[in-house]
Amino acid sequence: MKYNISCGKILIDDTSEFLPKHILECGQVFRYLNSVSGYKIFSKKSFCSLIYVPGYVTIDSKDADYFVKYFDLERDYGDIKRRLSGYPLMNEAIGYGYGVRILNQDPFETILSFIVSANNNIPRIKAIIERMCRAKGEPLEEGYAFPVPDALRTANAEFFKEIGAGYRAQYIVNTVGAINEGFDLELGSMPLKDARKHLMTLSGVGRKVADCILLFGYHRSDVFPVDTWIEKIYPKLGGEPGKNAVYIADKLSEEYGDLAGYAQQYLYYYARENL
DNA sequence: CACCAGGTCTCTC
DNA sequence: GAGAGACATGGT
């Protein structure tokens, strides 16, 4: 999409393909805060403030280049929406969340965040992650960085229970341990099924969390993460009622191909707000 | 008091 | 492989 960078600010004057509310509140990211005029966003060790007035967005950051990639600004979402427009319920979903984009997030951050997300609700997920960053992340001018794996070496299950992770505490300890012991986070051009299987060897990472990691942390757009909301909406897409999440995920990723991840985000946002 | 939230793990058959 | 239960926590 079109954008300009001047004095470290990214200027966007077409909100038909970039609407902060749609991007941030479609459940893909947890480290953002509402402020008076926009949002404050943390990713890895970078920070930006995002100011929105009707028709215009300004992204202000010392790491402008990082956020060009983060917000996926080089991709043409108009084209994606056109290609999706023939699918069931998609015109309604895109009409509702027309400004959605899929962020390019840090793999490690995405892995821990979505382990926390399992069987949990979004406000609580955000709070747990924020407490972890505050306790173990590098201090920044505006807040705290997401902790690097090494910074969590000494964090035990007690720590993760104290910040509210509940029974997921041990999963996080196990996964951080595996990564610190050399678990390979570079998926390169690994085939989808191999990449998914690799991630699912991590504690607390099942099919759905693995697919979220692949989509949000590696931009593998050929996965279709299926959660309770997608399960609810599946029959409205013409699917057979009563199927389990893995069946639905296989079916939909096949049906949408390389557009699966994008389709999923529009449908998820629509389902969550309208069902 | 139930039930739910971007599910996963473990134990069965 | 598919199916049932348990699982921390906080909000309706």
Coordinates of C-alpha atoms (C1' of nucleotides) in Angstrom, one line a residue:
Chain A
M1 CA 0.0 0.0 0.0
K2 CA 1.0 3.6 -0.3
Y3 CA 2.8 5.2 2.5
N4 CA 5.4 7.9 3.1
I5 CA 8.2 8.1 5.7
S6 CA 9.4 11.5 6.9
C7 CA 11.2 12.4 10.1
G8 CA 10.8 8.9 11.4
K9 CA 7.0 9.1 10.9
I10 CA 5.1 6.8 8.7
L11 CA 2.1 8.5 7.0
I12 CA -0.8 6.6 5.6
D13 CA -3.6 8.4 3.9
D14 CA -5.8 5.4 2.9
T15 CA -7.6 3.8 5.8
S16 CA -9.6 1.4 3.6
E17 CA -6.7 -1.0 3.9
F18 CA -5.3 0.1 7.3
L19 CA -7.6 0.7 10.2
P20 CA -5.9 0.5 13.6
K21 CA -9.0 -0.8 15.4
H22 CA -9.4 -3.6 12.9
I23 CA -5.7 -4.5 12.9
L24 CA -5.3 -4.5 16.7
E25 CA -8.6 -5.8 17.9
C26 CA -8.9 -8.8 15.6
G27 CA -7.1 -11.0 18.2
Q28 CA -3.7 -11.4 16.6
V29 CA -1.7 -9.2 19.0
F30 CA -1.8 -8.5 22.7
R31 CA 0.7 -5.8 23.4
Y32 CA -1.1 -2.6 22.7
L33 CA -2.8 0.1 24.7
N34 CA -5.6 2.5 23.8
S35 CA -4.6 6.1 24.4
V36 CA -6.5 9.3 23.9
S37 CA -5.9 9.8 20.2
G38 CA -4.8 6.4 19.1
Y39 CA -2.8 3.4 20.3
K40 CA 0.6 2.6 21.8
I41 CA 2.1 -0.6 20.5
F42 CA 5.1 -2.7 21.7
S43 CA 6.7 -5.4 19.6
K44 CA 9.9 -7.2 20.7
K45 CA 12.1 -4.2 21.8
S46 CA 10.4 -1.6 19.6
F47 CA 7.7 0.9 20.3
C48 CA 5.4 3.0 18.2
S49 CA 2.5 5.3 18.8
L50 CA -0.3 5.3 16.3
I51 CA -2.4 8.3 15.8
Y52 CA -5.7 8.0 13.9
V53 CA -7.9 10.7 12.5
P54 CA -10.6 9.8 9.9
G55 CA -8.8 9.0 6.7
Y56 CA -5.3 9.3 8.1
V57 CA -2.9 7.3 10.2
T58 CA 0.5 8.4 11.5
I59 CA 2.9 5.8 13.0
D60 CA 5.5 7.5 15.1
S61 CA 8.6 5.4 16.1
K62 CA 12.4 5.4 16.3
D63 CA 12.2 2.1 14.5
A64 CA 10.1 3.2 11.5
D65 CA 11.6 0.5 9.2
Y66 CA 10.7 -2.2 11.8
F67 CA 7.1 -1.1 11.8
V68 CA 6.9 -1.0 8.0
K69 CA 7.5 -4.7 8.1
Y70 CA 5.5 -5.2 11.2
F71 CA 2.4 -3.7 9.7
D72 CA 2.9 -5.5 6.4
L73 CA 2.8 -2.2 4.5
E74 CA 4.4 -3.7 1.3
R75 CA 1.4 -6.0 0.7
D76 CA -1.6 -5.2 -1.4
Y77 CA -4.7 -6.0 0.7
G78 CA -7.0 -4.6 -1.9
D79 CA -5.9 -7.4 -4.1
I80 CA -6.3 -10.0 -1.3
K81 CA -9.9 -8.7 -0.6
R82 CA -10.8 -8.9 -4.3
R83 CA -9.6 -12.5 -4.5
L84 CA -11.5 -13.4 -1.4
S85 CA -14.8 -11.8 -2.5
G86 CA -16.3 -14.9 -4.0
Y87 CA -16.2 -17.0 -0.8
P88 CA -19.3 -17.4 1.4
L89 CA -19.9 -14.7 4.0
M90 CA -16.7 -13.0 2.9
N91 CA -18.3 -9.8 1.6
E92 CA -20.0 -9.3 4.9
A93 CA -16.8 -10.1 6.9
I94 CA -14.6 -7.8 4.8
G95 CA -17.3 -5.1 4.9
Y96 CA -17.1 -5.3 8.6
G97 CA -13.3 -5.5 9.0
Y98 CA -12.1 -3.9 5.8
G99 CA -9.0 -2.4 7.5
V100 CA -7.5 -5.6 8.8
R101 CA -3.9 -6.5 8.1
I102 CA -1.9 -9.5 9.3
L103 CA 1.1 -8.3 11.4
N104 CA 4.6 -9.6 11.1
Q105 CA 5.3 -10.4 14.7
D106 CA 8.4 -11.9 16.4
P107 CA 8.3 -15.7 16.5
F108 CA 9.4 -16.1 20.1
E109 CA 6.9 -13.4 21.3
T110 CA 4.2 -15.1 19.3
I111 CA 4.9 -18.5 20.7
L112 CA 4.7 -17.5 24.3
S113 CA 1.7 -15.2 23.7
F114 CA -0.4 -17.9 22.1
I115 CA 0.5 -20.5 24.7
V116 CA -1.0 -18.1 27.1
S117 CA -4.0 -17.6 24.9
A118 CA -5.2 -21.2 25.1
N119 CA -8.6 -21.5 26.8
N120 CA -8.2 -17.9 28.0
N121 CA -9.8 -14.6 27.3
I122 CA -8.2 -11.6 25.6
P123 CA -8.2 -9.1 28.5
R124 CA -6.6 -11.7 30.7
I125 CA -4.1 -12.7 28.1
K126 CA -3.0 -9.1 27.7
A127 CA -2.6 -8.7 31.4
I128 CA -0.5 -11.8 31.9
I129 CA 1.8 -10.9 29.0
E130 CA 2.2 -7.3 30.3
R131 CA 3.1 -8.5 33.8
M132 CA 5.8 -10.8 32.3
C133 CA 7.3 -8.0 30.3
R134 CA 7.3 -5.7 33.3
A135 CA 9.1 -8.3 35.4
K136 CA 11.5 -9.7 32.8
G137 CA 11.7 -7.4 29.8
E138 CA 14.3 -4.8 29.2
P139 CA 13.1 -1.3 30.3
L140 CA 12.5 1.1 27.4
E141 CA 11.6 4.8 27.5
E142 CA 8.0 4.1 26.9
G143 CA 7.6 0.8 28.7
Y144 CA 9.2 -2.7 28.6
A145 CA 10.5 -4.9 25.8
F146 CA 9.3 -8.5 25.4
P147 CA 11.8 -10.6 27.3
V148 CA 14.4 -12.4 25.3
P149 CA 14.7 -16.2 25.9
D150 CA 17.8 -15.8 27.9
A151 CA 16.1 -13.4 30.3
L152 CA 13.5 -16.1 31.2
R153 CA 16.1 -18.7 32.0
T154 CA 15.6 -18.2 35.7
A155 CA 11.9 -17.9 35.5
N156 CA 10.3 -21.0 37.1
A157 CA 6.7 -22.2 37.2
E158 CA 6.1 -20.2 40.4
F159 CA 6.9 -17.0 38.6
F160 CA 4.5 -17.7 35.8
K161 CA 1.8 -18.6 38.3
E162 CA 2.3 -15.4 40.1
I163 CA 1.7 -13.4 37.0
G164 CA -1.5 -15.3 36.5
A165 CA -0.6 -17.9 33.8
G166 CA -2.4 -20.6 35.8
Y167 CA -1.9 -24.2 34.7
R168 CA 0.0 -22.9 31.6
A169 CA 2.9 -22.0 33.8
Q170 CA 4.7 -25.3 33.3
Y171 CA 4.1 -25.3 29.5
I172 CA 5.8 -21.9 29.3
V173 CA 8.8 -23.1 31.4
N174 CA 9.1 -26.2 29.3
T175 CA 9.0 -24.2 26.0
V176 CA 11.4 -21.5 27.1
G177 CA 13.7 -24.3 28.2
A178 CA 13.5 -26.0 24.9
I179 CA 14.3 -22.8 23.0
N180 CA 17.2 -22.0 25.3
E181 CA 18.5 -25.5 24.7
G182 CA 18.6 -24.9 21.0
F183 CA 15.1 -25.5 19.6
D184 CA 15.3 -24.1 16.1
L185 CA 13.1 -21.1 15.5
E186 CA 14.2 -20.6 11.9
L187 CA 11.7 -22.4 9.8
G188 CA 13.1 -21.1 6.5
S189 CA 11.2 -22.7 3.6
M190 CA 10.2 -25.8 5.6
P191 CA 7.0 -27.3 4.2
L192 CA 3.9 -26.3 6.2
K193 CA 3.2 -29.7 7.7
D194 CA 6.8 -30.1 8.9
A195 CA 6.9 -26.6 10.3
R196 CA 3.6 -27.3 12.2
K197 CA 4.8 -30.6 13.5
H198 CA 8.1 -29.0 14.6
L199 CA 6.2 -26.3 16.6
M200 CA 3.8 -28.8 18.1
T201 CA 6.7 -30.6 19.8
L202 CA 6.8 -27.5 22.1
S203 CA 4.9 -27.8 25.4
G204 CA 1.5 -26.0 25.3
V205 CA 1.5 -25.9 21.5
G206 CA -1.3 -27.8 19.9
R207 CA -2.7 -27.5 16.4
K208 CA -4.5 -24.2 16.9
V209 CA -1.7 -22.4 18.7
A210 CA 0.8 -23.8 16.1
D211 CA -1.2 -22.4 13.3
C212 CA -1.5 -19.0 15.0
I213 CA 2.3 -19.0 15.4
L214 CA 2.8 -19.9 11.8
L215 CA 0.4 -17.1 10.6
F216 CA 1.3 -14.3 13.0
G217 CA 4.9 -15.1 13.6
Y218 CA 6.0 -16.4 10.2
H219 CA 3.3 -15.0 7.9
R220 CA 2.4 -18.5 6.6
S221 CA -0.9 -17.4 5.0
D222 CA -1.8 -21.0 4.0
V223 CA -2.9 -21.9 7.6
F224 CA -6.5 -21.4 8.9
P225 CA -6.4 -21.3 12.7
V226 CA -9.6 -22.7 14.1
D227 CA -10.8 -21.6 17.5
T228 CA -14.2 -21.6 19.2
W229 CA -15.4 -18.7 17.0
I230 CA -14.5 -20.2 13.7
E231 CA -16.1 -23.5 14.9
K232 CA -19.3 -21.5 15.6
I233 CA -19.3 -19.8 12.2
Y234 CA -18.3 -22.9 10.2
P235 CA -21.8 -24.1 9.3
K236 CA -22.6 -20.6 8.0
L237 CA -19.7 -21.1 5.5
G238 CA -21.5 -24.1 4.1
G239 CA -19.6 -26.5 6.3
E240 CA -21.0 -29.6 7.9
P241 CA -22.1 -29.0 11.5
G242 CA -20.5 -30.9 14.4
K243 CA -17.0 -31.4 13.0
N244 CA -14.0 -30.9 15.3
A245 CA -11.5 -28.1 15.0
V246 CA -8.7 -30.1 13.3
Y247 CA -11.1 -31.3 10.6
I248 CA -12.3 -27.8 10.0
A249 CA -8.8 -26.4 9.9
D250 CA -7.7 -28.9 7.3
K251 CA -10.8 -28.3 5.2
L252 CA -10.7 -24.6 5.3
S253 CA -6.9 -24.3 4.6
E254 CA -7.4 -26.5 1.6
E255 CA -10.4 -24.5 0.4
Y256 CA -8.7 -21.1 0.7
G257 CA -5.1 -22.0 -0.1
D258 CA -2.7 -19.1 0.2
L259 CA -5.5 -16.9 1.2
A260 CA -6.5 -19.0 4.2
G261 CA -4.9 -16.9 6.9
Y262 CA -6.3 -13.6 5.6
A263 CA -9.8 -15.2 5.2
Q264 CA -9.5 -16.4 8.8
Q265 CA -8.8 -13.0 10.2
Y266 CA -11.7 -11.3 8.4
L267 CA -14.1 -14.1 9.5
Y268 CA -12.8 -14.3 13.1
Y269 CA -13.2 -10.5 13.6
Y270 CA -16.7 -10.7 12.0
A271 CA -17.7 -13.7 14.1
R272 CA -16.5 -12.3 17.4
E273 CA -18.3 -9.0 16.9
N274 CA -21.5 -10.2 15.3
L275 CA -22.4 -13.7 16.6
Chain B
dC1 C1' -23.8 -21.3 41.3
dA2 C1' -23.0 -22.4 36.7
dC3 C1' -20.6 -21.3 32.2
dC4 C1' -17.1 -19.4 29.2
dA5 C1' -12.6 -17.7 27.3
dG6 C1' -8.4 -17.6 20.2
dG7 C1' -7.1 -25.3 23.7
dT8 C1' -3.7 -28.7 25.3
dC9 C1' -2.5 -32.7 27.7
dT10 C1' -3.3 -37.2 29.4
dC11 C1' -5.5 -41.3 29.6
dT12 C1' -8.5 -44.5 27.6
dC13 C1' -10.4 -47.6 23.8
Chain C
dG1 C1' -6.7 -41.7 15.6
dA2 C1' -10.9 -40.3 18.1
dG3 C1' -13.3 -39.2 22.5
dA4 C1' -13.8 -37.8 27.5
dG5 C1' -12.0 -34.9 31.6
dA6 C1' -9.0 -32.0 34.0
dC7 C1' -7.1 -27.8 34.1
dA8 C1' -6.0 -22.0 36.8
dT9 C1' -8.1 -17.8 36.6
dG10 C1' -11.3 -14.0 36.4
dG11 C1' -15.5 -12.2 34.4
dT12 C1' -20.7 -12.5 33.6

